[in-house]
PDB file of C-alpha atoms in Angstrom:
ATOM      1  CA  UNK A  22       0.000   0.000   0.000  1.00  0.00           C
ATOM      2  CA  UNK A  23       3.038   2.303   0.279  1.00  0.00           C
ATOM      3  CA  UNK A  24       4.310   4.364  -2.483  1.00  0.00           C
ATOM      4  CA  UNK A  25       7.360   5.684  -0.826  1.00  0.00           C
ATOM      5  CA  UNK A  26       9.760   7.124  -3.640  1.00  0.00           C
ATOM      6  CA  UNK A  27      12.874   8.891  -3.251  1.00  0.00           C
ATOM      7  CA  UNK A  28      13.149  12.662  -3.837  1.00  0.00           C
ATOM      8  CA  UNK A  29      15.623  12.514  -7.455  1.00  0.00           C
ATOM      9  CA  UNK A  30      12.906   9.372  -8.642  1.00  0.00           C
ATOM     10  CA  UNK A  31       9.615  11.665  -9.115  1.00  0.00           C
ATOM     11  CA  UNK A  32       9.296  14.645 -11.801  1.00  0.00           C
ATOM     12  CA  UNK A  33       8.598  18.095 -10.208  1.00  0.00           C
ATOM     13  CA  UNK A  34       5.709  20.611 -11.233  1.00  0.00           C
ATOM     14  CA  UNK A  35       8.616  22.304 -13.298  1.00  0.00           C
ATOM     15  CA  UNK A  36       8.404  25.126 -10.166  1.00  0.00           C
ATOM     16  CA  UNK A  37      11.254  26.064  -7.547  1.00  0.00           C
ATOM     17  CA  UNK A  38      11.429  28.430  -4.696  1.00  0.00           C
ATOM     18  CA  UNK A  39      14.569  29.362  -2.737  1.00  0.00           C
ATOM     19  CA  UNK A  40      16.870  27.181  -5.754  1.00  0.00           C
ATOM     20  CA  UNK A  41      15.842  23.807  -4.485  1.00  0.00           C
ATOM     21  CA  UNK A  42      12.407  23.877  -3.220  1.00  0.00           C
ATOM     22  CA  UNK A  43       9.802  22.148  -5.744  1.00  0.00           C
ATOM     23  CA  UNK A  44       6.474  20.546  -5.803  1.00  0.00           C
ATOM     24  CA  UNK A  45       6.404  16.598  -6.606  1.00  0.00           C
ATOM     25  CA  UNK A  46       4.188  15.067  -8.655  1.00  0.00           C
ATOM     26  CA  UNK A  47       3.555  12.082  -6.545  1.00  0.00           C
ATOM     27  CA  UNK A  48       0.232  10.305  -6.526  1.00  0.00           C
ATOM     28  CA  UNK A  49      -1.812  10.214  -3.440  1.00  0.00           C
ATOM     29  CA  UNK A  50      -1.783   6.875  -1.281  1.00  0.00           C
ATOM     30  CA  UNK A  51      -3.268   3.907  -2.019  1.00  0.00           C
ATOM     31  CA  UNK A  52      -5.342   3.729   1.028  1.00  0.00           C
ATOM     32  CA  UNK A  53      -6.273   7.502   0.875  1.00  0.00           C
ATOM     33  CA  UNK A  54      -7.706   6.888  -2.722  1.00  0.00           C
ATOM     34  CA  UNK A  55      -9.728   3.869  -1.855  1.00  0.00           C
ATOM     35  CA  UNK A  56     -10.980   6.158   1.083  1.00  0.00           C
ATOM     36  CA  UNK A  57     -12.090   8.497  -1.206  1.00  0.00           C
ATOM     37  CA  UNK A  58     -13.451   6.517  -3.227  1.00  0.00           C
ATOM     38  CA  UNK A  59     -15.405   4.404  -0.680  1.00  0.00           C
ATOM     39  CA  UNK A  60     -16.498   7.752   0.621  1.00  0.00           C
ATOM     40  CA  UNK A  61     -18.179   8.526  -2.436  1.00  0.00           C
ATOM     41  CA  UNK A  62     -19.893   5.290  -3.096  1.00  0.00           C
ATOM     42  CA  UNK A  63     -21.481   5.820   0.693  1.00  0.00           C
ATOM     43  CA  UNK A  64     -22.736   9.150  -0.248  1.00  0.00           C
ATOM     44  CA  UNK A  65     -24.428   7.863  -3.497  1.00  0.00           C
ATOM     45  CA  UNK A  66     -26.243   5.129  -1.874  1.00  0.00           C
ATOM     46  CA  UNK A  67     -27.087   7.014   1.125  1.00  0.00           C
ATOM     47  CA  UNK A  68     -28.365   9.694  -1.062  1.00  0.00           C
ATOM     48  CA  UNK A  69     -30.429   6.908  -3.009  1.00  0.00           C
ATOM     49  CA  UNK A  70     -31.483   5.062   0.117  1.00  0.00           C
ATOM     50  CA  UNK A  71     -32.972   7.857   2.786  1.00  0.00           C
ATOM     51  CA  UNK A  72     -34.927  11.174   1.536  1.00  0.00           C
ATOM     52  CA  UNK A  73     -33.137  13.662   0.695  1.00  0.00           C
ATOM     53  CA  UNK A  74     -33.626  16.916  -1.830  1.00  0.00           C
ATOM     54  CA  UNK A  75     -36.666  18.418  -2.336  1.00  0.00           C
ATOM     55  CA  UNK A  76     -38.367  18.396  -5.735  1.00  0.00           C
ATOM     56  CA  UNK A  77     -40.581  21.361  -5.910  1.00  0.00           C
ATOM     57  CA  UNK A  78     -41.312  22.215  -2.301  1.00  0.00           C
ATOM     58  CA  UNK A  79     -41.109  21.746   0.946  1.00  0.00           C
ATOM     59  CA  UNK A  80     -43.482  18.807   0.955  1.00  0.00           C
ATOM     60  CA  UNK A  81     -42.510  17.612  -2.020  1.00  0.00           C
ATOM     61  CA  UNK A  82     -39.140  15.730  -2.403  1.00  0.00           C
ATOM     62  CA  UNK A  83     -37.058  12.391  -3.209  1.00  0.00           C
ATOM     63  CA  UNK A  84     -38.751  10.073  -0.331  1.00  0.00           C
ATOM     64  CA  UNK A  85     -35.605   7.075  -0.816  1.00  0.00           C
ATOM     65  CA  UNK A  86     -35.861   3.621  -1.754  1.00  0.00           C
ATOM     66  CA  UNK A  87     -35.514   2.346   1.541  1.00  0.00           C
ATOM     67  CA  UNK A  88     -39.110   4.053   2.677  1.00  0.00           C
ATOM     68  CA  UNK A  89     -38.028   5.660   6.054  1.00  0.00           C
ATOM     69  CA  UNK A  90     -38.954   8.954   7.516  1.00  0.00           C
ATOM     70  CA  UNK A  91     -37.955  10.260  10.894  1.00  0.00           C
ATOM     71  CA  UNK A  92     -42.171  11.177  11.267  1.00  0.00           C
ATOM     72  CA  UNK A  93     -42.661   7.552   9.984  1.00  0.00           C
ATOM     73  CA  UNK A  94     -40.097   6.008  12.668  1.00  0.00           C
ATOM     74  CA  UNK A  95     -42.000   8.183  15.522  1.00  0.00           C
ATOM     75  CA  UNK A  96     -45.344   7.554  14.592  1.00  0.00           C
ATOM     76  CA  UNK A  97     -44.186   3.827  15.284  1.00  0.00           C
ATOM     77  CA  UNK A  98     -42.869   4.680  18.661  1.00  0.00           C
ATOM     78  CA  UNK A  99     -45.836   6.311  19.335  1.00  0.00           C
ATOM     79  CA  UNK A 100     -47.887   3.862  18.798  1.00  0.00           C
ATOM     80  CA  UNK A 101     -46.397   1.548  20.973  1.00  0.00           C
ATOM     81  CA  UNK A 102     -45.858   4.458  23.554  1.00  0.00           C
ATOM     82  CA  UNK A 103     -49.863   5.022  23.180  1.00  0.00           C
ATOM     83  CA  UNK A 104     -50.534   0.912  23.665  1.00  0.00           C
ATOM     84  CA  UNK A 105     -48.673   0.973  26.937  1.00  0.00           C
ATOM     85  CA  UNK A 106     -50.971   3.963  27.567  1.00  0.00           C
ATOM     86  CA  UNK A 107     -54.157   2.978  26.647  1.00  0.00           C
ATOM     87  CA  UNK A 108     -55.206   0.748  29.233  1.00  0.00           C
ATOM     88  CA  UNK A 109     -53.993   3.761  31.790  1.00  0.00           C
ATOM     89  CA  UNK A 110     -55.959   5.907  29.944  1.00  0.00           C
ATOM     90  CA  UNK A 111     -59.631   4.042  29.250  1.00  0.00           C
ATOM     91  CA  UNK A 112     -59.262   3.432  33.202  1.00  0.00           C
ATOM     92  CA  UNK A 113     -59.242   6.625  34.174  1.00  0.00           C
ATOM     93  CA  UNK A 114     -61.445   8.261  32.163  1.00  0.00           C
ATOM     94  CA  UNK A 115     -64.847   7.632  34.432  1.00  0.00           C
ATOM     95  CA  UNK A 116     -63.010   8.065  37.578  1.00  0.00           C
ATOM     96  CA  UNK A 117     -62.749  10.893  39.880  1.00  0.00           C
ATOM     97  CA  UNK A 118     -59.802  12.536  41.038  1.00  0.00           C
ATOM     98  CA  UNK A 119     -59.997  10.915  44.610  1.00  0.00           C
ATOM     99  CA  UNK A 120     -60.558   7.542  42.932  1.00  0.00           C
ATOM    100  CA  UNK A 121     -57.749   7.855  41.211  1.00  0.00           C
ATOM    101  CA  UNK A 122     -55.470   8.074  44.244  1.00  0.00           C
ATOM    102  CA  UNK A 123     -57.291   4.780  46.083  1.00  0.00           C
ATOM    103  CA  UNK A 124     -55.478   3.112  42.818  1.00  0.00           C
ATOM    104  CA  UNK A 125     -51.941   2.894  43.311  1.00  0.00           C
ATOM    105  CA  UNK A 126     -50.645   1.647  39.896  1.00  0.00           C
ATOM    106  CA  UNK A 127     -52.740   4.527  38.444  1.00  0.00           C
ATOM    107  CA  UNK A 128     -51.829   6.859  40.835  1.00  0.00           C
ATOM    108  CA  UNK A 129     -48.098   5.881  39.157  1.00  0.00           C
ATOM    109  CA  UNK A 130     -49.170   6.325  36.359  1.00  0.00           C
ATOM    110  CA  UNK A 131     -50.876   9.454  36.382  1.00  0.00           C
ATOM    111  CA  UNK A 132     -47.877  11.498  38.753  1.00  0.00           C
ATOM    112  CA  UNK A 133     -45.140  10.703  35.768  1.00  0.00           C
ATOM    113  CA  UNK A 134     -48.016  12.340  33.019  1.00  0.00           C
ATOM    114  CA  UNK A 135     -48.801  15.105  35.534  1.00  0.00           C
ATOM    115  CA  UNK A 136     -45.356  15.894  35.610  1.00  0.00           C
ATOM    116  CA  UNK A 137     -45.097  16.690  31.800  1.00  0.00           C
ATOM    117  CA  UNK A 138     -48.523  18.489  32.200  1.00  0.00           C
ATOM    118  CA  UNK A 139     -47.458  20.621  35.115  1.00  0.00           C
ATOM    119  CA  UNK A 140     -43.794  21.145  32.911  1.00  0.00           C
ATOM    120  CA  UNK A 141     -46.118  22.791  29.838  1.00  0.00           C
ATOM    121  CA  UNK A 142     -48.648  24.321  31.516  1.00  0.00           C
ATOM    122  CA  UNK A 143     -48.143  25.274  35.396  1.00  0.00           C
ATOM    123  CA  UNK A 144     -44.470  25.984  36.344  1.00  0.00           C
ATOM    124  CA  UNK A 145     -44.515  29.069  34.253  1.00  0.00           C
ATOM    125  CA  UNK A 146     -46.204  30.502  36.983  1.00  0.00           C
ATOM    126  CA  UNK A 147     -45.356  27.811  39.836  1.00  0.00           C
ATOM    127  CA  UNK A 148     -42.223  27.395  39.492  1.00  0.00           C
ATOM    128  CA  UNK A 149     -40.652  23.934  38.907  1.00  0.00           C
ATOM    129  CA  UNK A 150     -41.402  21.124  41.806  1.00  0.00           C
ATOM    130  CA  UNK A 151     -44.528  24.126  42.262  1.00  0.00           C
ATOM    131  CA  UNK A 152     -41.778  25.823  44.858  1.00  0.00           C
ATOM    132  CA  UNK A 153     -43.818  29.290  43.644  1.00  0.00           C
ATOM    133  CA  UNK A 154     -41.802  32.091  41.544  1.00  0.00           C
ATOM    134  CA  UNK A 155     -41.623  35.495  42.633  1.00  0.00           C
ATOM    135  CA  UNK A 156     -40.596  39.184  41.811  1.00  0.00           C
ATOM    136  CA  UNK A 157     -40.394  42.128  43.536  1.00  0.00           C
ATOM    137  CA  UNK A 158     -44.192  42.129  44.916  1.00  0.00           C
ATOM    138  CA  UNK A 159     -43.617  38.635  46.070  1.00  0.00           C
ATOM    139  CA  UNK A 160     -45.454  35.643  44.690  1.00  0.00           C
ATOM    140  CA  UNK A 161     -46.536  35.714  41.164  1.00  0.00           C
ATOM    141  CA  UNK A 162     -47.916  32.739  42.196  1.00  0.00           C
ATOM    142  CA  UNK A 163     -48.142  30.438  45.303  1.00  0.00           C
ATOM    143  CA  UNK A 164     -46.123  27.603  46.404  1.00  0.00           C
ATOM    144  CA  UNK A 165     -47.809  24.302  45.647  1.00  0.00           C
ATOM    145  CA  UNK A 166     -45.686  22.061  47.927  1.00  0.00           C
ATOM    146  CA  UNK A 167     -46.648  23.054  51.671  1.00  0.00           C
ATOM    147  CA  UNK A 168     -49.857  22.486  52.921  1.00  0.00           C
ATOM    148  CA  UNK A 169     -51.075  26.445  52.739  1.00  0.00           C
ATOM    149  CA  UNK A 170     -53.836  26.026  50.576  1.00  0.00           C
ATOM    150  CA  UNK A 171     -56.397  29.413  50.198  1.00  0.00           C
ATOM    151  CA  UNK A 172     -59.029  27.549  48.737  1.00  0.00           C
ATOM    152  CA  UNK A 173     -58.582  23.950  50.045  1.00  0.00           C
ATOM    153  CA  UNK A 174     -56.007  21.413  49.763  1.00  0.00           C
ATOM    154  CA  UNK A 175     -58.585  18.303  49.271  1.00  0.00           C
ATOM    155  CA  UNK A 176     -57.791  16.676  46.203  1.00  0.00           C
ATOM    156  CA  UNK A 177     -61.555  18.073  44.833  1.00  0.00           C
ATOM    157  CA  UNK A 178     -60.645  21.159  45.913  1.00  0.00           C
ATOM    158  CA  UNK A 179     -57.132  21.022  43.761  1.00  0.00           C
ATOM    159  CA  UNK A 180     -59.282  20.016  40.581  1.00  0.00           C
ATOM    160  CA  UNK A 181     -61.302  22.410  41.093  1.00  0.00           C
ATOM    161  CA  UNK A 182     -59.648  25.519  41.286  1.00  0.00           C
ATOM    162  CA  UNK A 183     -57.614  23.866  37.988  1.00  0.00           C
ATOM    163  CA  UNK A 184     -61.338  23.240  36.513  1.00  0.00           C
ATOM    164  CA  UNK A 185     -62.301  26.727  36.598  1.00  0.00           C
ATOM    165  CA  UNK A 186     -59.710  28.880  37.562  1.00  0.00           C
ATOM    166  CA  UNK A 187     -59.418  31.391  40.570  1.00  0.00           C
ATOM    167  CA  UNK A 188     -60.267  35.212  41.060  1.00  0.00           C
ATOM    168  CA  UNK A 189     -60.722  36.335  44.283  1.00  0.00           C
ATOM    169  CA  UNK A 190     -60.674  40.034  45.335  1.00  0.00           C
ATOM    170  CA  UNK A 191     -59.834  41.987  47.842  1.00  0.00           C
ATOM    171  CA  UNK A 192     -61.100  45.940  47.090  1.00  0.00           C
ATOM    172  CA  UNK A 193     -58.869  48.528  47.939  1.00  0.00           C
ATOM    173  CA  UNK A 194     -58.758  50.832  51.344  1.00  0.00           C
ATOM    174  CA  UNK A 195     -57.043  53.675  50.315  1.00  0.00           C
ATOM    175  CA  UNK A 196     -60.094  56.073  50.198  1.00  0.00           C
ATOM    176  CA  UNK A 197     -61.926  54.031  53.002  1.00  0.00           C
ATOM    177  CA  UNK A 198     -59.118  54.036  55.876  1.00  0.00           C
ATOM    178  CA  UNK A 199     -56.685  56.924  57.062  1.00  0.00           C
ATOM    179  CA  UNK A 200     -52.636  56.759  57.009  1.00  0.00           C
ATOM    180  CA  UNK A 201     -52.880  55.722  60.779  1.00  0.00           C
ATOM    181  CA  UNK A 202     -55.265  53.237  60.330  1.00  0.00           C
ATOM    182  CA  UNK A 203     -53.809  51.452  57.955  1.00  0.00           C
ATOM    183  CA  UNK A 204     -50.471  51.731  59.395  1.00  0.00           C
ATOM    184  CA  UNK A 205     -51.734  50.195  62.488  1.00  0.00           C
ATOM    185  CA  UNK A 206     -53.159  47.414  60.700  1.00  0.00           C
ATOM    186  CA  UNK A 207     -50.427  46.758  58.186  1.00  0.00           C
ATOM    187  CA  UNK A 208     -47.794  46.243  61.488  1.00  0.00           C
ATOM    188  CA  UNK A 209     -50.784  43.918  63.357  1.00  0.00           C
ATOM    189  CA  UNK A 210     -50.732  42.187  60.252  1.00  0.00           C
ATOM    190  CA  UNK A 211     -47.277  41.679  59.940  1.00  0.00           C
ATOM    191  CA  UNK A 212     -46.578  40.747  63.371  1.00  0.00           C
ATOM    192  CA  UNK A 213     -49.382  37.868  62.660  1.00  0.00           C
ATOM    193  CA  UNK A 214     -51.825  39.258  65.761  1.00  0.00           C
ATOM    194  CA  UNK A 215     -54.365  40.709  63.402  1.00  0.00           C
ATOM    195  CA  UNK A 216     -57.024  40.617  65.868  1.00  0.00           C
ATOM    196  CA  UNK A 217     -54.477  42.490  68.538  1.00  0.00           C
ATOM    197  CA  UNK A 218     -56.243  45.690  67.288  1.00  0.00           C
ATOM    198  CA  UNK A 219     -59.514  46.765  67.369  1.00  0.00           C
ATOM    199  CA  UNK A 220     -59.544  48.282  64.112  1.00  0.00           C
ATOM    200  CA  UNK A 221     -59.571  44.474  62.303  1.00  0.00           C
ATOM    201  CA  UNK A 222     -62.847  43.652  63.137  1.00  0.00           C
ATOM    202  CA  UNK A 223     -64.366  47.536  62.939  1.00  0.00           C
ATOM    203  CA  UNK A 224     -63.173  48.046  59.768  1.00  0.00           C
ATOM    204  CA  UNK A 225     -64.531  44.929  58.407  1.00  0.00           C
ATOM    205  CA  UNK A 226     -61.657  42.877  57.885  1.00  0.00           C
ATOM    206  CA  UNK A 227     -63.463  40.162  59.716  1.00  0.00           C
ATOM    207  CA  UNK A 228     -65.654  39.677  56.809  1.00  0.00           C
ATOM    208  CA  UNK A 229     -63.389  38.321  54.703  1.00  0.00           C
ATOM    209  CA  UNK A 230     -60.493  37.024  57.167  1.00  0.00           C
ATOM    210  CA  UNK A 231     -62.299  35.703  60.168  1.00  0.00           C
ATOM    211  CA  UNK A 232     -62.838  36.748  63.395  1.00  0.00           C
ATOM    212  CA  UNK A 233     -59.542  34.876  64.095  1.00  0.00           C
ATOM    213  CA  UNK A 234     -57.710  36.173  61.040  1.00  0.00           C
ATOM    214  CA  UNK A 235     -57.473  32.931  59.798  1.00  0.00           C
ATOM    215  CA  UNK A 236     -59.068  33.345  56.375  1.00  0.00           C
ATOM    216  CA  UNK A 237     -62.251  31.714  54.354  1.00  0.00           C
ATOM    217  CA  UNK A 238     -61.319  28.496  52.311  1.00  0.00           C
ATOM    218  CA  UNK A 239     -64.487  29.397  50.470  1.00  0.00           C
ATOM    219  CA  UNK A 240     -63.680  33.180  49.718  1.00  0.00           C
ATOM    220  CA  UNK A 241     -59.786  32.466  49.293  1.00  0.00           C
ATOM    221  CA  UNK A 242     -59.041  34.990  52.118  1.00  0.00           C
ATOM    222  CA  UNK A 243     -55.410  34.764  53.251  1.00  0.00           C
ATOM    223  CA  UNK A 244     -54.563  33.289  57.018  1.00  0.00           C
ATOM    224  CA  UNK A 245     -53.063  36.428  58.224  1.00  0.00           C
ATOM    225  CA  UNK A 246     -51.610  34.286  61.332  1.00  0.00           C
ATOM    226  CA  UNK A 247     -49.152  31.841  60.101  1.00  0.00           C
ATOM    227  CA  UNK A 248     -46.690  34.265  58.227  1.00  0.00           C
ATOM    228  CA  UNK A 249     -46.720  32.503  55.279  1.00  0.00           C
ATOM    229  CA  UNK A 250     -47.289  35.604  52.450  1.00  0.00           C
ATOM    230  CA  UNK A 251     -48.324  35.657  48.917  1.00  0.00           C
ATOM    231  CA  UNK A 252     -47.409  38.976  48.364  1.00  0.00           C
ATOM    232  CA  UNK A 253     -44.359  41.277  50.230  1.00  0.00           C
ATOM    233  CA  UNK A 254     -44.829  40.255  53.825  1.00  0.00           C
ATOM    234  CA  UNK A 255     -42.999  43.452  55.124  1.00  0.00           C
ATOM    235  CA  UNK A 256     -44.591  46.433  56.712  1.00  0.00           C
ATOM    236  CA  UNK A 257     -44.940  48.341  53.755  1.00  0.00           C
ATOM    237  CA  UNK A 258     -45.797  45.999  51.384  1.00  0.00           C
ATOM    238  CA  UNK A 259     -48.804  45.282  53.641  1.00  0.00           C
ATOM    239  CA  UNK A 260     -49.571  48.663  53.977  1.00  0.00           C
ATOM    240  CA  UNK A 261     -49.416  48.713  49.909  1.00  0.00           C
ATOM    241  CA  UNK A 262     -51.772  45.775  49.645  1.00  0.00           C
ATOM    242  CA  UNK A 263     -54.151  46.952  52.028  1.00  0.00           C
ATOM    243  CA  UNK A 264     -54.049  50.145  50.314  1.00  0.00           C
ATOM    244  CA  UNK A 265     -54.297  49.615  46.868  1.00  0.00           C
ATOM    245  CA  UNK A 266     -56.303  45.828  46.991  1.00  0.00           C
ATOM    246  CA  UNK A 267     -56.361  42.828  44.763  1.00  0.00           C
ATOM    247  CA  UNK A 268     -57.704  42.514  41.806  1.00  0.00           C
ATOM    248  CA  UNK A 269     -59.284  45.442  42.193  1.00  0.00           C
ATOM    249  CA  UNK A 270     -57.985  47.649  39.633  1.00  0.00           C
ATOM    250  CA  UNK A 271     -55.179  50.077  38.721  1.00  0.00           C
ATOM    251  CA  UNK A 272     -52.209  49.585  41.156  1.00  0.00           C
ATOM    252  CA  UNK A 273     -53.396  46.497  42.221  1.00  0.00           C
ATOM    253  CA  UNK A 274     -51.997  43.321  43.493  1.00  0.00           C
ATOM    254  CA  UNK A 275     -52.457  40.642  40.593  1.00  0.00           C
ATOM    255  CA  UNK A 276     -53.373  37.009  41.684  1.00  0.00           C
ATOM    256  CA  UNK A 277     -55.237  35.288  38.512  1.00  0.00           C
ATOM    257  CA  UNK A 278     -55.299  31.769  37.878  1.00  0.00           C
ATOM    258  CA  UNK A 279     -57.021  31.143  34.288  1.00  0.00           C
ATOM    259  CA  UNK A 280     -59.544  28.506  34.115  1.00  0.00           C
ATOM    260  CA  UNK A 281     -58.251  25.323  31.969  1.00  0.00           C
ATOM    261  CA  UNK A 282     -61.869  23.938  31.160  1.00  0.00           C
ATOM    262  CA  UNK A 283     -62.562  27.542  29.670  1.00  0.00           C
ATOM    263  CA  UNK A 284     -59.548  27.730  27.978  1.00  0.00           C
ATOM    264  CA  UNK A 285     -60.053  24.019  26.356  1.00  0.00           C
ATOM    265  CA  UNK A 286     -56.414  23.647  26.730  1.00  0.00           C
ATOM    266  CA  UNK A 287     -56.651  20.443  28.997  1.00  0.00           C
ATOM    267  CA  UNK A 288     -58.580  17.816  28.321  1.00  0.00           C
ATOM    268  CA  UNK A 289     -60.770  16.469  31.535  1.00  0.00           C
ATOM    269  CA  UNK A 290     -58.312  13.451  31.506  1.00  0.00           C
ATOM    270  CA  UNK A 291     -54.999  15.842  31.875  1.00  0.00           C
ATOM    271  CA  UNK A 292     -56.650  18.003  33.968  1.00  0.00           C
ATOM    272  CA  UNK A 293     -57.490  15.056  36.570  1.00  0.00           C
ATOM    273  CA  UNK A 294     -53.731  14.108  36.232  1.00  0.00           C
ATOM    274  CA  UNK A 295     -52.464  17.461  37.560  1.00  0.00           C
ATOM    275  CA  UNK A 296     -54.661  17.696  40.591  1.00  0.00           C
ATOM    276  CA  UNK A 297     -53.378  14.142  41.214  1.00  0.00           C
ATOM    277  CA  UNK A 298     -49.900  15.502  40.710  1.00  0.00           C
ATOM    278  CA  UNK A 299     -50.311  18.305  42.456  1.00  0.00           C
ATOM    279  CA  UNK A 300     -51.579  17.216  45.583  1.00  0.00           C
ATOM    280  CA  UNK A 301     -48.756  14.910  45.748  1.00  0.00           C
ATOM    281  CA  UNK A 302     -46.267  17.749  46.281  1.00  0.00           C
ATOM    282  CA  UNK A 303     -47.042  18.044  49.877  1.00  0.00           C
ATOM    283  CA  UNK A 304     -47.698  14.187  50.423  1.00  0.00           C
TER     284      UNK A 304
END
């Protein structure tokens, strides 16, 4: 394979730098032209074999004689993804949240989907593992894995607010309450003894909070007790949410959760999966 020759055996180009410096003439190897030739043959039939150029378009073009497609190789995963599925899937159709759960091969089941489902459509706003993502306000929106739940931490409860969203609202005091007043509530607050002044069950925060500050599960009032905070939990950032409200207009705080049913995003199937995921964070 080696054509080794010796520098007075092989004609020159006929050019010379620096009085002795020339370029041979000498073939290339006999192993690199067999590689190149090899190489060549490989792209031919490769070319012939897979799809390659397009003819006209985009959707138009050479499909191969050997019939493959990337789409036509995952449509056959899929479908043998979707048969290890389907039995899952028929199951759980007719079944409730709750029952779900009282299945433990379905509950399995249904935790690894809700995972991808909560991935696509819920950590966005959740935060991965739901561990809640913030900004300067605080919580853009709560944490999902402590067992703090505004409007119920039942696994009905869960689907529910996923079902049909959430939009409570607290109006805003800034025209109702003076400087002091709210000054002296926002440090109650903050201090989590709400009811230490008289001015929390005057002014009508009872209404929505409890006599004992606790919250409603039903209204999705805040505990005010148990220093856990949606929003800034300082001083002034109470003062500011007392102030300017929730949902309730220009300036104020924003806590929306959109309504998946509505939205027809989720089918009832995924949407059973991520209440079942879900209320496995704090489990």
């Amino acid at each position: 394979m080696s054509d080794k020759h010796n520098a007075g055996d092989v004609p020159t180009t006929g050019h010379v730098w620096d009085d002795d410096l020339g370029d041979f003439t000498n073939q290339p190897p006999k192993w690199w032209m067999l590689g190149l030739t090899a190489s060549a043959i490989w792209c031919v039939v490769y070319f012939l074999y897979y799809p390659s150029i397009p003819v006209s378009n985009a959707n138009s073009f050479f499909k191969g004689i050997g019939g493959w497609t990337a789409i036509s190789e995952m449509e056959a995963d899929k479908s043998v993804v979707d048969e290890v599925r389907g039995k899952y899937e028929a199951k759980l159709k007719d079944m409730t949240p709750a029952a779900i759960l009282a299945d433990s091969e379905l509950t399995e089941y249904v935790t690894r989907s809700g995972k991808v489902l909560f991935g696509d459509n819920c950590a966005a706003c959740h935060g991965t593992n739901g561990v809640g993502a913030a900004d300067q306000q605080g919580l853009i929106a709560p944490k999902l894995n402590d067992d703090d739940w505004l409007y119920g931490g039942k696994i009905e409860d869960i689907h529910t607010s996923i079902m049909g969203g959430r939009q409570a609202v607290m109006i805003a005091h800034k025209e109702t309450l003076s400087a002091a007043e709210i000054d002296t509530l926002a440090n109650a607050v903050a201090a989590g003894k709400p009811t230490s002044t008289p001015l929390f069950a005057d002014k009508g925060c009872t209404a929505c909070h409890g006599a004992d500050g606790k919250g409603m599960q039903a209204m999705g009032s805040a505990n005010l007790t148990d220093a856990i905070w949606r929003f800034d939990g300082s001083v002034e950032g109470i003062k500011y949410t007392i102030e300017n409200g929730v949902n309730a207009g220009p300036g104020a705080r924003v806590a929306v959760m959109p309504s998946f049913q509505a939205a027809g995003k989720l089918s009832d199937a995924e949407m059973k999966k991520l209440a079942v995921y879900v209320y496995k964070f704090g489990k």
